[in-house]
Amino acid sequence: MESVLLVSNGIRCSTLPASYVRPEPERPKLSEVAHFFNAPIVDLGSADLSLMARQISHACHHYGFFQVINHGVAMESMDKMLDVTREFFNLPVEEKMKLYSNDHTKTTRLSTSSNLHKEKIHNWRDYLRLHCHPLDKFVHEWPTNPTSFKEIVSNYSKEVRQLGLRLQEVISQSLGLEKGYINSSLGEAGQHMAINYYPPCPEPELTFGLPAHTDPNTLTILLQDTQVSGLQLLNDGQWLSVKPVPNAFVVNIGDQLQALSNSKYKSTWHRAVVNSERARISIATFLCPSNRAVIKAPAQLIEDQSQPIYRDYTYAEYFDKFWSRNLDQGHCLDLFKNIG
Ligand code: OGA
Ligand code: NI
């Protein structure tokens, strides 16, 4: 396989290299995108739990996305996380290349684009992928430069995990299930992070930072650059640009919650576009089921006399299937539908 350079390699080009150029029909058509979509905001500090459940239910059903405020993660941790990411990607390319790998089974790696083994056209993104739980199993693999990286990212991971487990409780309740349902039926949650860096791109109309995809995990908690937008989601056939809200996280339903909820909640197509002016950072925390967890909808969410939309499967099986395909090849969950 050809080796693909990091896009954060410090070289500014004036035209987009051919291997990043999408054919005309696949381009982002930025002028057709609705600016700006205010994704529903859920105040996790509210005492009105039934309002919270209704808001979450509405957002997850219609958009598969919402934002949270008063979420318990310290503003300082969020700022530090964004700063240390900027510092990391501004390191000399030789330094970063020490962590470079295209092997998706590696638990710590820096890479570029998305699935270099499968894709034909590359994406204008570099990313550092980390496993974050249990921390003591993985932190020793993490970057030692910047020197503050391990401490900042460990603290952030712990805080975001608490938020994620709490969200899985309120999402359970919003589905009419017991509070602990998701957390206990999916086993000890795995936690990964994609620290995404999208440098300024010479021709943003011709390519993506990340093409349309759904997230293969349970729940994604995204810390977005507060200054630079780029995240878009597909709703009723229309791409909507998610307006960054300072100090909020963007939360989206992954494929596993679509399956567990028997499609009541949507794992929505989303993508990241790039711009020619400013680098954009986003930090995605992915909670996922344990490998052995069996994903199935509970009886309460299945209508009488009908079968669940998806067959039972283990997360390990799903994950293998996901990585054997190209990112924008169609909803991976469709391959797990019950027939008949
Ligand atoms: C992802 C993702 C969106 C963004 O990492 O899965 O969808 O805005 N990121 O970077
Ligand atoms: Ni995503």
Coordinates of N, CA and C in Angstrom, one line a residue, residues 97-242:
M97 N 5.5 11.4 13.5 CA 5.6 10.2 12.7 C 6.0 9.0 13.6
K98 N 6.6 9.2 14.8 CA 6.9 8.1 15.7 C 5.7 7.3 16.1
L99 N 4.5 8.0 16.0 CA 3.3 7.3 16.5 C 2.4 6.9 15.3
Y100 N 3.0 7.0 14.1 CA 2.1 6.8 12.9 C 1.9 5.3 12.6
S101 N 0.7 4.9 12.4 CA 0.4 3.5 12.0 C -1.0 3.5 11.3
N102 N -1.1 2.6 10.3 CA -2.3 2.4 9.6 C -3.0 1.1 10.1
D103 N -2.5 0.5 11.1 CA -3.1 -0.7 11.6 C -4.2 -0.4 12.6
H104 N -5.5 -0.6 12.3 CA -6.5 -0.1 13.2 C -6.7 -0.9 14.4
T105 N -6.0 -2.1 14.5 CA -6.0 -2.8 15.7 C -5.1 -2.3 16.8
K106 N -4.2 -1.4 16.4 CA -3.3 -0.8 17.4 C -4.0 0.1 18.3
T107 N -3.7 0.1 19.6 CA -4.5 0.8 20.6 C -4.1 2.3 20.7
T108 N -2.9 2.6 20.2 CA -2.5 4.0 20.2 C -1.9 4.3 18.8
R109 N -2.4 5.2 18.1 CA -1.7 5.5 16.8 C -2.2 6.8 16.2
L110 N -1.3 7.3 15.4 CA -1.6 8.5 14.7 C -1.8 8.1 13.2
S111 N -2.8 8.6 12.6 CA -3.0 8.3 11.2 C -3.6 9.5 10.5
T112 N -4.0 9.2 9.2 CA -4.5 10.3 8.4 C -5.7 9.7 7.6
S113 N -6.6 10.6 7.2 CA -7.7 10.3 6.4 C -8.7 9.4 7.2
S114 N -9.2 8.2 6.7 CA -9.9 7.3 7.6 C -9.5 5.9 7.5
N115 N -10.0 5.2 6.4 CA -9.6 3.8 6.3 C -8.7 3.6 5.1
L116 N -7.4 3.8 5.3 CA -6.5 3.8 4.2 C -6.4 2.5 3.4
H117 N -6.8 1.4 4.1 CA -6.8 0.1 3.4 C -7.9 0.0 2.4
K118 N -9.0 0.7 2.6 CA -10.2 0.5 1.8 C -10.5 1.6 0.9
E119 N -10.2 2.8 1.3 CA -10.7 4.0 0.6 C -9.9 4.3 -0.7
K120 N -10.5 4.9 -1.7 CA -9.8 5.3 -2.9 C -9.4 6.7 -2.9
I121 N -10.2 7.5 -2.2 CA -10.0 9.0 -2.2 C -9.7 9.3 -0.7
H122 N -8.7 10.1 -0.4 CA -8.3 10.4 0.9 C -9.1 11.6 1.5
N123 N -9.0 11.8 2.8 CA -9.7 12.8 3.5 C -8.7 13.8 4.1
W124 N -9.1 15.0 4.2 CA -8.2 16.1 4.7 C -8.3 16.1 6.3
R125 N -7.8 15.0 6.9 CA -7.8 14.9 8.3 C -6.7 14.1 8.8
D126 N -6.1 14.5 9.9 CA -5.2 13.6 10.7 C -5.9 13.3 12.0
Y127 N -5.5 12.2 12.6 CA -6.2 11.9 13.8 C -5.3 11.0 14.7
L128 N -5.4 11.3 16.0 CA -4.7 10.5 17.0 C -5.7 9.6 17.7
R129 N -5.6 8.3 17.6 CA -6.6 7.4 18.2 C -6.0 6.8 19.4
L130 N -6.8 6.9 20.5 CA -6.3 6.4 21.8 C -7.4 5.5 22.4
H131 N -7.0 4.5 23.1 CA -7.9 3.8 24.0 C -7.8 4.4 25.4
C132 N -8.9 4.6 26.0 CA -8.9 5.3 27.3 C -9.5 4.6 28.5
H133 N -9.8 3.3 28.4 CA -10.3 2.6 29.5 C -9.9 1.1 29.4
P134 N -9.4 0.5 30.5 CA -9.0 1.2 31.7 C -7.7 2.0 31.5
L135 N -7.7 3.2 32.0 CA -6.5 4.1 31.7 C -5.2 3.5 32.0
D136 N -5.0 2.8 33.1 CA -3.7 2.3 33.4 C -3.2 1.2 32.5
K137 N -4.1 0.7 31.7 CA -3.6 -0.2 30.7 C -3.0 0.5 29.4
F138 N -3.4 1.7 29.2 CA -3.1 2.3 27.9 C -2.2 3.6 28.0
V139 N -2.3 4.3 29.2 CA -1.6 5.6 29.2 C -0.1 5.5 28.9
H140 N 0.5 4.4 29.2 CA 2.0 4.3 28.9 C 2.3 4.3 27.4
E141 N 1.3 4.0 26.6 CA 1.5 4.1 25.1 C 1.3 5.5 24.6
W142 N 0.7 6.4 25.3 CA 0.3 7.7 24.8 C 1.6 8.6 24.5
P143 N 1.4 9.6 23.7 CA 2.5 10.5 23.4 C 3.1 11.1 24.7
T144 N 4.4 11.2 24.7 CA 5.1 11.8 25.8 C 5.4 13.3 25.5
N145 N 5.2 13.7 24.3 CA 5.4 15.1 23.9 C 4.0 15.5 23.3
P146 N 3.4 16.6 23.7 CA 3.8 17.5 24.8 C 3.9 16.8 26.2
T147 N 4.7 17.3 27.1 CA 4.9 16.6 28.3 C 3.6 16.6 29.2
S148 N 2.8 17.6 29.0 CA 1.5 17.6 29.8 C 0.4 16.7 29.2
F149 N 0.7 16.1 28.0 CA -0.4 15.3 27.3 C -1.0 14.3 28.2
K150 N -0.2 13.4 28.8 CA -0.8 12.3 29.5 C -1.7 12.7 30.6
E151 N -1.3 13.7 31.4 CA -2.1 14.1 32.5 C -3.4 14.8 32.1
I152 N -3.3 15.7 31.1 CA -4.4 16.4 30.6 C -5.5 15.4 30.0
V153 N -5.0 14.5 29.2 CA -5.9 13.6 28.5 C -6.5 12.6 29.5
S154 N -5.7 12.1 30.4 CA -6.2 11.2 31.4 C -7.4 11.9 32.2
N155 N -7.1 13.1 32.7 CA -8.2 13.8 33.5 C -9.4 14.0 32.6
Y156 N -9.2 14.4 31.4 CA -10.4 14.6 30.5 C -11.1 13.3 30.3
S157 N -10.4 12.2 30.0 CA -11.1 10.9 29.8 C -11.9 10.5 30.9
K158 N -11.4 10.7 32.1 CA -12.2 10.3 33.3 C -13.4 11.1 33.5
E159 N -13.3 12.4 33.2 CA -14.5 13.3 33.4 C -15.5 12.9 32.3
V160 N -15.1 12.7 31.1 CA -16.0 12.4 30.0 C -16.6 11.1 30.2
R161 N -15.9 10.1 30.8 CA -16.5 8.8 31.0 C -17.7 8.9 32.0
Q162 N -17.5 9.7 33.0 CA -18.6 9.9 34.0 C -19.8 10.5 33.2
L163 N -19.6 11.5 32.4 CA -20.7 12.1 31.6 C -21.3 11.1 30.7
G164 N -20.5 10.3 30.0 CA -21.1 9.3 29.1 C -21.9 8.2 29.8
L165 N -21.5 7.8 31.0 CA -22.3 6.8 31.7 C -23.6 7.4 32.2
R166 N -23.5 8.7 32.6 CA -24.7 9.3 33.0 C -25.7 9.5 31.8
L167 N -25.1 9.9 30.7 CA -26.0 10.0 29.5 C -26.6 8.7 29.1
Q168 N -25.9 7.6 29.3 CA -26.5 6.3 29.0 C -27.6 6.0 29.9
E169 N -27.5 6.6 31.2 CA -28.7 6.4 32.1 C -29.9 7.2 31.7
V170 N -29.6 8.5 31.3 CA -30.8 9.3 31.0 C -31.4 8.9 29.6
I171 N -30.5 8.4 28.8 CA -31.1 7.8 27.5 C -31.9 6.6 27.8
S172 N -31.5 5.7 28.7 CA -32.3 4.6 29.0 C -33.6 5.0 29.5
Q173 N -33.6 6.0 30.4 CA -34.9 6.5 31.0 C -35.8 7.1 29.9
S174 N -35.1 7.8 29.0 CA -35.9 8.4 27.9 C -36.6 7.4 27.0
L175 N -36.0 6.2 27.0 CA -36.6 5.1 26.2 C -37.7 4.3 27.0
G176 N -37.9 4.7 28.3 CA -38.8 4.0 29.1 C -38.2 2.8 29.8
L177 N -36.9 2.7 29.7 CA -36.2 1.6 30.3 C -35.7 2.0 31.7
E178 N -35.3 1.0 32.4 CA -34.6 1.3 33.7 C -33.4 2.0 33.5
K179 N -33.1 2.9 34.5 CA -31.9 3.8 34.4 C -30.6 3.0 34.0
G180 N -30.4 1.9 34.6 CA -29.1 1.2 34.4 C -29.2 0.3 33.2
Y181 N -30.2 0.3 32.4 CA -30.4 -0.7 31.4 C -29.2 -0.8 30.4
I182 N -28.9 0.4 29.8 CA -27.9 0.4 28.7 C -26.5 0.0 29.4
N183 N -26.2 0.6 30.5 CA -24.9 0.4 31.1 C -24.7 -1.1 31.5
S184 N -25.8 -1.7 31.9 CA -25.6 -3.1 32.3 C -25.7 -4.1 31.2
S185 N -26.6 -3.8 30.2 CA -26.7 -4.8 29.1 C -25.5 -4.7 28.1
L186 N -24.8 -3.6 28.1 CA -23.7 -3.5 27.1 C -22.3 -3.9 27.8
G187 N -22.4 -4.2 29.1 CA -21.1 -4.6 29.7 C -20.2 -3.4 30.0
E188 N -19.1 -3.7 30.6 CA -18.1 -2.6 30.9 C -17.8 -1.9 29.7
A189 N -18.1 -0.6 29.6 CA -18.0 0.2 28.4 C -16.5 0.4 28.0
G190 N -16.2 0.1 26.8 CA -14.9 0.5 26.2 C -15.0 2.0 25.9
Q191 N -13.8 2.6 25.9 CA -13.8 4.1 25.7 C -12.6 4.4 24.8
H192 N -12.8 5.0 23.7 CA -11.8 5.4 22.8 C -11.9 6.9 22.4
M193 N -10.8 7.4 21.9 CA -10.8 8.8 21.6 C -10.2 9.0 20.2
A194 N -10.9 9.8 19.4 CA -10.3 10.3 18.1 C -10.0 11.7 18.3
I195 N -8.8 12.1 18.3 CA -8.4 13.5 18.4 C -8.2 14.0 16.9
N196 N -9.1 14.7 16.4 CA -9.1 15.0 15.0 C -8.5 16.4 14.7
Y197 N -7.7 16.5 13.6 CA -7.1 17.8 13.3 C -7.3 18.0 11.8
Y198 N -8.0 19.0 11.4 CA -8.3 19.3 10.0 C -7.5 20.6 9.7
P199 N -6.4 20.5 9.0 CA -5.6 21.8 8.7 C -6.4 22.5 7.6
P200 N -6.0 23.8 7.4 CA -6.6 24.6 6.3 C -6.4 23.8 5.0
C201 N -7.4 23.8 4.2 CA -7.4 23.0 3.0 C -7.4 24.0 1.8
P202 N -6.6 23.8 0.8 CA -6.5 24.7 -0.3 C -7.9 24.8 -1.1
E203 N -8.5 23.6 -1.3 CA -9.8 23.6 -2.0 C -10.9 22.8 -1.3
P204 N -11.5 23.5 -0.3 CA -12.4 22.8 0.6 C -13.7 22.3 -0.1
E205 N -14.0 22.9 -1.3 CA -15.2 22.5 -2.1 C -15.0 21.1 -2.7
L206 N -13.8 20.6 -2.7 CA -13.5 19.4 -3.5 C -13.4 18.1 -2.7
T207 N -13.4 18.3 -1.4 CA -13.0 17.2 -0.5 C -13.7 17.2 0.8
F208 N -13.5 16.2 1.7 CA -14.0 16.2 3.0 C -12.9 16.1 4.1
G209 N -13.2 16.5 5.3 CA -12.4 16.2 6.4 C -12.7 14.7 6.8
L210 N -14.0 14.4 6.9 CA -14.5 13.1 7.1 C -15.8 13.0 6.2
P211 N -15.8 12.0 5.3 CA -17.0 11.8 4.5 C -18.2 11.3 5.4
A212 N -19.4 11.3 4.8 CA -20.6 10.9 5.5 C -20.4 9.5 6.1
H213 N -20.7 9.4 7.4 CA -20.6 8.1 8.1 C -21.6 8.1 9.3
T214 N -21.8 6.9 9.8 CA -22.5 6.8 11.1 C -21.4 6.2 12.0
D215 N -21.5 6.5 13.3 CA -20.5 6.0 14.2 C -20.9 4.6 14.7
P216 N -19.9 3.7 14.6 CA -20.2 2.3 14.9 C -20.4 1.9 16.3
N217 N -20.2 2.8 17.2 CA -20.2 2.5 18.7 C -21.5 2.8 19.3
T218 N -21.6 3.0 20.6 CA -22.8 3.2 21.3 C -23.2 4.7 21.3
L219 N -22.3 5.5 21.8 CA -22.6 6.9 22.0 C -21.3 7.7 21.8
T220 N -21.4 8.8 21.1 CA -20.2 9.7 20.8 C -20.4 11.0 21.5
I221 N -19.3 11.5 22.2 CA -19.4 12.8 22.9 C -18.3 13.6 22.3
L222 N -18.7 14.7 21.5 CA -17.7 15.4 20.8 C -17.5 16.8 21.3
L223 N -16.2 17.1 21.5 CA -15.8 18.4 21.9 C -15.4 19.1 20.6
Q224 N -16.0 20.2 20.3 CA -15.8 20.9 19.0 C -15.0 22.1 19.3
D225 N -14.1 22.4 18.3 CA -13.5 23.8 18.3 C -14.6 24.8 18.4
T226 N -14.4 25.8 19.3 CA -15.5 26.7 19.6 C -15.5 27.8 18.5
Q227 N -14.4 28.0 17.7 CA -14.4 29.0 16.7 C -14.7 28.6 15.3
V228 N -14.4 27.3 15.0 CA -14.4 26.9 13.6 C -15.4 25.8 13.5
S229 N -16.4 26.0 12.6 CA -17.4 25.0 12.4 C -16.9 24.0 11.3
G230 N -17.7 22.9 11.2 CA -17.3 21.9 10.2 C -18.2 20.6 10.2
L231 N -18.8 20.4 11.4 CA -19.6 19.2 11.6 C -21.0 19.4 10.9
Q232 N -21.4 18.5 10.1 CA -22.7 18.6 9.5 C -23.5 17.2 9.7
L233 N -24.8 17.3 9.8 CA -25.6 16.1 9.9 C -26.7 16.1 8.9
L234 N -27.1 14.9 8.5 CA -28.1 14.7 7.5 C -29.5 14.6 8.2
N235 N -30.4 15.5 7.8 CA -31.7 15.4 8.4 C -32.8 15.6 7.3
D236 N -33.6 14.7 7.1 CA -34.6 14.8 6.0 C -34.0 15.1 4.7
G237 N -32.9 14.5 4.4 CA -32.3 14.7 3.1 C -31.5 16.0 3.0
Q238 N -31.4 16.8 4.1 CA -30.7 18.1 4.0 C -29.5 18.0 4.9
W239 N -28.4 18.5 4.5 CA -27.2 18.7 5.3 C -27.4 19.9 6.2
L240 N -27.2 19.8 7.5 CA -27.3 20.9 8.4 C -25.9 21.1 9.1
S241 N -25.5 22.3 9.2 CA -24.2 22.6 9.8 C -24.4 22.9 11.3
V242 N -23.8 22.1 12.2 CA -24.0 22.2 13.6 C -23.2 23.4 14.2

